[in-house]
Amino acid sequence: MSLAQPPRRRLRRSGGYTLLEVIVVVILMSGMSLLLSEALRTTQQTDGFLAASARAAEKGQTTIYSITGLISESRHLYENDATGIAYLEACDLGHLPVAPGARLPVIDEGSELHADAIDTPYAGNMLLFVREVNASTCVADRRRGTERWIDTYRMVAVYPNIVARGLSLGSKQSRDLVIWRSVAYPSYRQILEIGDKKERESVVKDLRDRYGFTYAWDPSEDVEEAFYELRGNGSVSRHPQGRPSIEEDDLLSDGGLLVYGGARLAETSDDSATRRAVLAARTVDDWHPHGFEVKVSGTSGSRKVWLHTVVEAAAPDGRRTAVQAHTTMAHVRDF
């Protein structure tokens, strides 16, 4: 009697897989791969969005606190009137021009700080103010060692600028925020108050030769009556310059603060709680602050400056952006 098993029984015990079993396993493996891939993609998108949110928050906070610090040390704020516009036009902002539609705020002399009423445009989206820098110590009489301290000032402008650089897919330009600083100007009035002619000439020569000042400034005058030439012989021009050009200090101006750090000012949108204007109300000309709002109230002895910024940053894939809003207040005292 043969002990060999029939061929069919040997096949059943061989431990192989049927085609159907292989197909089922492949389908299950494919489904698990798709689920894993989707989970990984979702995680990457979430991580990218969180990174964008962190960058928008960091850039917004750094920017608004830098501006607040400058405003708190200012000596005069210009507003959207004939004087303020004339000073703004005299500032050499051509390197980084002001974005179309940007405007200075109108100072509300009321003591309460509140959002604009409809069709009452006090809020703006740029600033122009004066900061007092370190006084210039000048030699008045070398023989006796007499010195004079002359107050010195510079203009500071904070404004939006359009940059031809897209932040996310489909965008070709971004709105940046610029801090511009002028060269410094010594006080014209303090120079004239030096009664001794020889001492005044020595001070003027020191201002020119040691500090490089070529013009003195009278803060109490309109821009066309405010700047006087300091001459090499120690004299001061009798007549103002007329139509001055307030030059930029290239070494101190910060330039754009956001775009080259991966962020930008967010466009205003009434459909978004974060992007919506907070200080400005809708006006007849349908003006929008687009990410930077300024409101000023109070008398010259104690003004309040309310700042609201909305900063947007893109995720690494460029498809999504995160928006963060920041609001703060500064107190200033004018001349």
Coordinates of C-alpha atoms in Angstrom, one line a residue:
M1 CA 0.0 0.0 0.0
S2 CA 1.3 3.5 -1.0
L3 CA 1.6 6.1 1.7
A4 CA 1.7 9.1 -0.7
Q5 CA -1.1 11.7 -0.4
P6 CA -3.2 12.6 -3.3
P7 CA -2.0 15.8 -5.1
R8 CA -5.1 17.8 -4.2
R9 CA -4.5 17.2 -0.4
R10 CA -0.9 18.2 -0.7
L11 CA -1.9 21.6 -2.4
R12 CA -4.3 22.4 0.4
R13 CA -1.6 22.0 3.1
S14 CA 1.1 23.9 1.1
G15 CA 0.6 27.3 3.1
G16 CA 0.3 29.5 -0.1
Y17 CA -2.2 32.5 -0.7
T18 CA -5.0 32.7 -3.1
L19 CA -5.2 35.5 -5.6
L20 CA -8.3 36.8 -3.8
E21 CA -6.4 37.0 -0.5
V22 CA -3.5 38.9 -2.1
I23 CA -5.9 41.4 -3.7
V24 CA -7.6 42.0 -0.3
V25 CA -4.3 42.6 1.4
V26 CA -3.2 45.0 -1.3
I27 CA -6.4 47.0 -1.0
L28 CA -6.0 47.2 2.8
M29 CA -2.4 48.3 2.5
S30 CA -3.3 50.9 -0.1
G31 CA -6.1 52.3 2.2
M32 CA -3.8 52.4 5.2
S33 CA -1.1 54.2 3.1
L34 CA -3.7 56.8 1.9
L35 CA -4.9 57.3 5.5
L36 CA -1.3 57.7 6.7
S37 CA -0.5 60.1 3.8
E38 CA -3.5 62.2 4.5
A39 CA -2.7 62.3 8.3
L40 CA 0.8 63.3 7.5
R41 CA -0.3 66.0 5.1
T42 CA -2.8 67.4 7.6
T43 CA -0.1 67.5 10.3
Q44 CA 2.2 69.3 8.0
Q45 CA -0.5 71.8 7.1
T46 CA -1.3 72.3 10.7
D47 CA 2.4 72.8 11.6
G48 CA 2.8 75.3 8.8
F49 CA -0.3 77.3 9.8
L50 CA 0.9 77.4 13.5
A51 CA 4.3 78.5 12.3
A52 CA 2.7 81.3 10.2
S53 CA 0.6 82.3 13.2
A54 CA 3.7 82.5 15.4
R55 CA 5.5 84.6 12.8
A56 CA 2.6 87.0 12.3
A57 CA 2.3 87.4 16.1
E58 CA 6.0 87.9 16.6
K59 CA 6.4 90.4 13.7
G60 CA 3.2 92.3 14.8
Q61 CA 4.3 92.6 18.4
T62 CA 7.8 93.6 17.6
T63 CA 6.6 96.2 15.1
I64 CA 3.9 97.8 17.2
Y65 CA 6.1 98.0 20.3
S66 CA 9.0 99.6 18.3
I67 CA 6.6 102.3 17.0
T68 CA 5.1 102.8 20.4
G69 CA 8.5 103.4 21.9
L70 CA 9.3 106.0 19.2
I71 CA 6.0 107.8 19.7
S72 CA 6.4 107.9 23.5
E73 CA 9.6 109.9 23.0
S74 CA 8.1 112.3 20.4
R75 CA 7.9 116.0 20.9
H76 CA 5.3 116.8 18.3
L77 CA 2.7 114.9 16.2
Y78 CA 1.7 116.2 12.8
E79 CA -1.9 115.7 11.6
N80 CA -3.7 115.7 8.3
D81 CA -3.9 119.5 7.9
A82 CA -2.0 122.0 5.7
T83 CA 1.0 122.1 8.0
G84 CA 1.3 118.3 8.4
I85 CA 0.8 117.6 4.7
A86 CA 3.4 120.3 3.8
Y87 CA 6.0 118.7 6.2
L88 CA 5.2 115.2 4.8
E89 CA 5.7 116.4 1.2
A90 CA 9.0 118.0 2.2
C91 CA 10.3 114.6 3.5
D92 CA 12.4 112.7 1.0
L93 CA 10.4 109.4 1.0
G94 CA 11.2 108.6 -2.7
H95 CA 13.3 105.6 -1.9
L96 CA 10.3 103.8 -0.3
P97 CA 7.2 105.8 -1.4
V98 CA 4.0 106.1 0.5
A99 CA 1.3 103.6 -0.6
P100 CA -1.6 105.2 -2.4
G101 CA -4.4 106.3 -0.2
A102 CA -2.3 106.5 3.0
R103 CA -3.1 109.5 5.2
L104 CA -2.1 111.1 8.5
P105 CA -4.7 111.1 11.4
V106 CA -6.6 114.1 12.4
I107 CA -6.1 114.9 16.1
D108 CA -9.3 114.7 18.1
E109 CA -9.0 117.3 20.9
G110 CA -11.5 115.4 23.0
S111 CA -10.2 113.6 26.1
E112 CA -11.9 110.3 25.3
L113 CA -10.3 107.9 23.0
H114 CA -12.9 106.1 20.8
A115 CA -13.4 104.7 17.3
D116 CA -14.5 107.1 14.6
A117 CA -18.2 107.8 14.0
I118 CA -19.5 107.1 10.5
D119 CA -18.2 109.8 8.0
T120 CA -16.0 111.4 10.7
P121 CA -12.5 110.4 9.5
Y122 CA -10.1 111.1 12.4
A123 CA -8.2 107.8 12.0
G124 CA -5.3 107.5 9.6
N125 CA -2.8 104.8 8.7
M126 CA 0.5 106.7 8.9
L127 CA 2.5 108.9 11.3
L128 CA 4.8 111.9 11.1
F129 CA 6.3 113.2 14.3
V130 CA 9.4 114.9 15.8
R131 CA 11.8 113.3 18.2
E132 CA 14.3 115.1 20.3
V133 CA 17.7 113.5 20.1
N134 CA 20.8 114.1 22.2
A135 CA 21.6 117.7 22.5
S136 CA 24.6 118.9 20.5
T137 CA 27.4 120.1 22.8
C138 CA 29.3 123.0 21.1
V139 CA 32.3 125.0 22.0
A140 CA 31.4 128.7 22.4
D141 CA 34.7 130.0 23.7
R142 CA 37.8 127.8 23.4
R143 CA 40.0 130.1 25.5
R144 CA 37.6 130.0 28.5
G145 CA 36.3 126.5 27.8
T146 CA 32.7 127.7 27.5
E147 CA 30.2 125.3 25.9
R148 CA 26.6 125.5 24.7
W149 CA 24.0 122.8 24.5
I150 CA 21.8 123.0 21.4
D151 CA 18.6 121.0 21.3
T152 CA 18.5 118.7 18.2
Y153 CA 15.6 117.1 16.4
R154 CA 14.8 114.7 13.7
M155 CA 11.6 113.8 11.8
V156 CA 10.2 110.2 11.9
A157 CA 7.6 108.9 9.5
V158 CA 5.8 105.6 9.8
Y159 CA 3.8 104.6 6.7
P160 CA 2.7 101.7 4.4
N161 CA 4.7 101.0 1.3
I162 CA 3.8 98.7 -1.6
V163 CA 6.5 96.0 -2.4
A164 CA 6.5 94.0 -5.6
R165 CA 6.9 90.8 -3.7
G166 CA 4.1 88.2 -3.2
L167 CA 3.7 86.5 0.1
S168 CA 1.4 83.7 -0.9
L169 CA 0.4 81.9 -4.1
G170 CA -1.3 84.1 -6.6
S171 CA -0.2 87.4 -4.9
K172 CA 2.3 89.7 -6.7
Q173 CA 2.7 92.5 -4.2
S174 CA 2.6 93.1 -0.4
R175 CA 2.0 96.0 1.8
D176 CA 5.0 96.7 4.1
L177 CA 5.4 99.1 7.0
V178 CA 8.3 101.5 6.9
I179 CA 10.0 103.6 9.6
W180 CA 11.8 106.5 8.0
R181 CA 14.1 108.9 9.9
S182 CA 15.4 112.2 8.7
V183 CA 18.8 113.8 9.3
A184 CA 19.0 115.8 12.6
Y185 CA 18.5 119.5 12.8
P186 CA 19.7 121.8 15.6
S187 CA 17.4 124.4 17.2
Y188 CA 17.4 127.7 15.2
R189 CA 15.9 129.6 18.2
Q190 CA 18.5 128.4 20.6
I191 CA 21.3 129.5 18.2
L192 CA 19.8 133.0 17.9
E193 CA 19.5 133.2 21.7
I194 CA 23.3 133.2 22.0
G195 CA 23.8 137.0 22.5
D196 CA 27.6 137.1 22.0
K197 CA 28.3 137.2 18.3
K198 CA 31.7 135.5 18.5
E199 CA 30.2 132.7 20.7
R200 CA 27.3 132.2 18.3
E201 CA 29.7 132.0 15.3
S202 CA 31.9 129.4 17.2
V203 CA 28.8 127.3 17.9
V204 CA 27.6 127.5 14.3
K205 CA 31.1 126.4 13.1
D206 CA 31.1 123.6 15.6
L207 CA 27.7 122.4 14.4
R208 CA 28.9 122.4 10.8
D209 CA 32.4 121.0 11.2
R210 CA 31.9 118.5 14.0
Y211 CA 28.3 117.4 13.6
G212 CA 27.8 118.0 9.9
F213 CA 24.7 120.1 10.3
T214 CA 24.0 122.4 7.4
Y215 CA 20.5 123.7 8.4
A216 CA 18.9 124.7 11.7
W217 CA 15.2 124.2 12.3
D218 CA 12.5 126.4 13.9
P219 CA 9.8 124.0 15.1
S220 CA 7.3 126.8 15.6
E221 CA 7.1 127.7 11.9
D222 CA 5.5 126.1 8.8
V223 CA 7.9 124.1 6.7
E224 CA 8.7 126.9 4.2
E225 CA 9.6 129.3 7.0
A226 CA 11.4 126.8 9.3
F227 CA 14.9 125.9 7.9
Y228 CA 17.9 128.3 7.9
E229 CA 21.3 127.6 6.5
L230 CA 24.3 127.3 8.8
R231 CA 27.3 128.9 6.9
G232 CA 30.9 128.0 7.1
N233 CA 31.9 131.5 8.4
G234 CA 29.7 131.0 11.5
S235 CA 26.7 133.0 10.3
V236 CA 23.1 131.9 9.9
S237 CA 21.1 132.9 6.8
R238 CA 18.7 135.7 7.4
H239 CA 16.0 134.1 5.3
P240 CA 14.5 130.6 5.4
Q241 CA 15.3 128.1 2.7
G242 CA 11.8 128.4 1.2
R243 CA 11.0 124.9 -0.1
P244 CA 13.2 122.6 1.8
S245 CA 13.9 118.9 1.2
I246 CA 14.1 117.0 4.5
E247 CA 16.7 114.4 3.8
E248 CA 16.7 110.8 5.0
D249 CA 19.3 109.5 7.5
D250 CA 20.3 106.3 5.6
L251 CA 22.2 105.0 8.6
L252 CA 19.3 105.2 11.0
S253 CA 16.2 104.5 8.9
D254 CA 14.8 101.0 9.4
G255 CA 13.1 100.7 6.0
G256 CA 10.6 98.0 5.6
L257 CA 9.8 96.0 8.7
L258 CA 7.6 93.1 7.6
V259 CA 7.9 91.8 4.0
Y260 CA 11.5 90.6 4.0
G261 CA 10.7 88.9 7.4
G262 CA 8.0 86.8 5.8
A263 CA 5.0 89.0 6.8
R264 CA 2.9 91.9 5.5
L265 CA 0.1 94.2 6.5
A266 CA -3.3 92.5 6.0
E267 CA -5.9 93.9 3.7
T268 CA -9.0 95.3 5.4
S269 CA -12.0 93.0 5.1
D270 CA -15.4 93.5 6.8
D271 CA -16.1 89.8 6.4
S272 CA -13.3 88.9 8.9
A273 CA -13.3 89.7 12.6
T274 CA -9.5 89.9 12.6
R275 CA -9.1 91.9 9.4
R276 CA -11.9 94.4 10.1
A277 CA -11.1 98.0 10.8
V278 CA -11.2 98.8 14.5
L279 CA -10.6 102.6 14.8
A280 CA -11.7 103.9 11.4
A281 CA -15.3 104.0 10.3
R282 CA -16.6 103.7 6.7
T283 CA -16.5 107.0 4.9
V284 CA -17.9 108.4 1.7
D285 CA -14.7 107.7 -0.2
D286 CA -14.7 104.1 1.1
W287 CA -11.2 104.5 2.7
H288 CA -9.6 101.4 4.3
P289 CA -6.5 101.3 6.7
H290 CA -5.3 98.0 5.4
G291 CA -3.5 96.7 8.4
F292 CA -2.3 99.8 10.2
E293 CA -4.6 102.3 12.0
V294 CA -3.7 105.4 14.1
K295 CA -6.1 107.4 16.2
V296 CA -4.9 110.5 18.3
S297 CA -6.9 112.3 20.9
G298 CA -6.4 114.8 23.7
T299 CA -4.8 118.2 24.1
S300 CA -1.2 119.0 23.3
G301 CA -0.2 118.6 27.0
S302 CA -1.3 115.0 27.1
R303 CA -2.2 113.2 23.9
K304 CA -3.1 109.5 23.5
V305 CA -2.1 107.6 20.4
W306 CA -4.0 104.4 19.7
L307 CA -2.3 101.9 17.3
H308 CA -3.9 98.9 15.7
T309 CA -2.0 96.6 13.4
V310 CA -3.1 93.5 11.5
V311 CA -0.2 91.4 10.3
E312 CA -0.4 88.4 7.9
A313 CA 2.1 85.6 7.4
A314 CA 2.0 82.7 4.9
A315 CA 2.5 79.0 5.7
P316 CA 5.5 77.3 4.0
D317 CA 3.3 75.9 1.2
G318 CA 2.1 79.4 0.4
R319 CA -1.5 78.3 0.2
R320 CA -2.7 79.5 3.6
T321 CA -2.0 82.6 5.6
A322 CA -2.4 83.4 9.3
V323 CA -3.5 86.8 10.6
Q324 CA -2.8 88.3 14.0
A325 CA -4.1 91.7 15.3
H326 CA -2.4 93.8 17.9
T327 CA -3.7 97.0 19.7
T328 CA -1.8 99.3 22.0
M329 CA -1.6 102.9 23.3
A330 CA 1.1 105.5 23.7
H331 CA 1.1 108.8 25.6
V332 CA 2.9 111.9 24.2
R333 CA 3.4 115.5 25.0
D334 CA 3.7 118.1 22.2
F335 CA 5.9 121.2 22.2

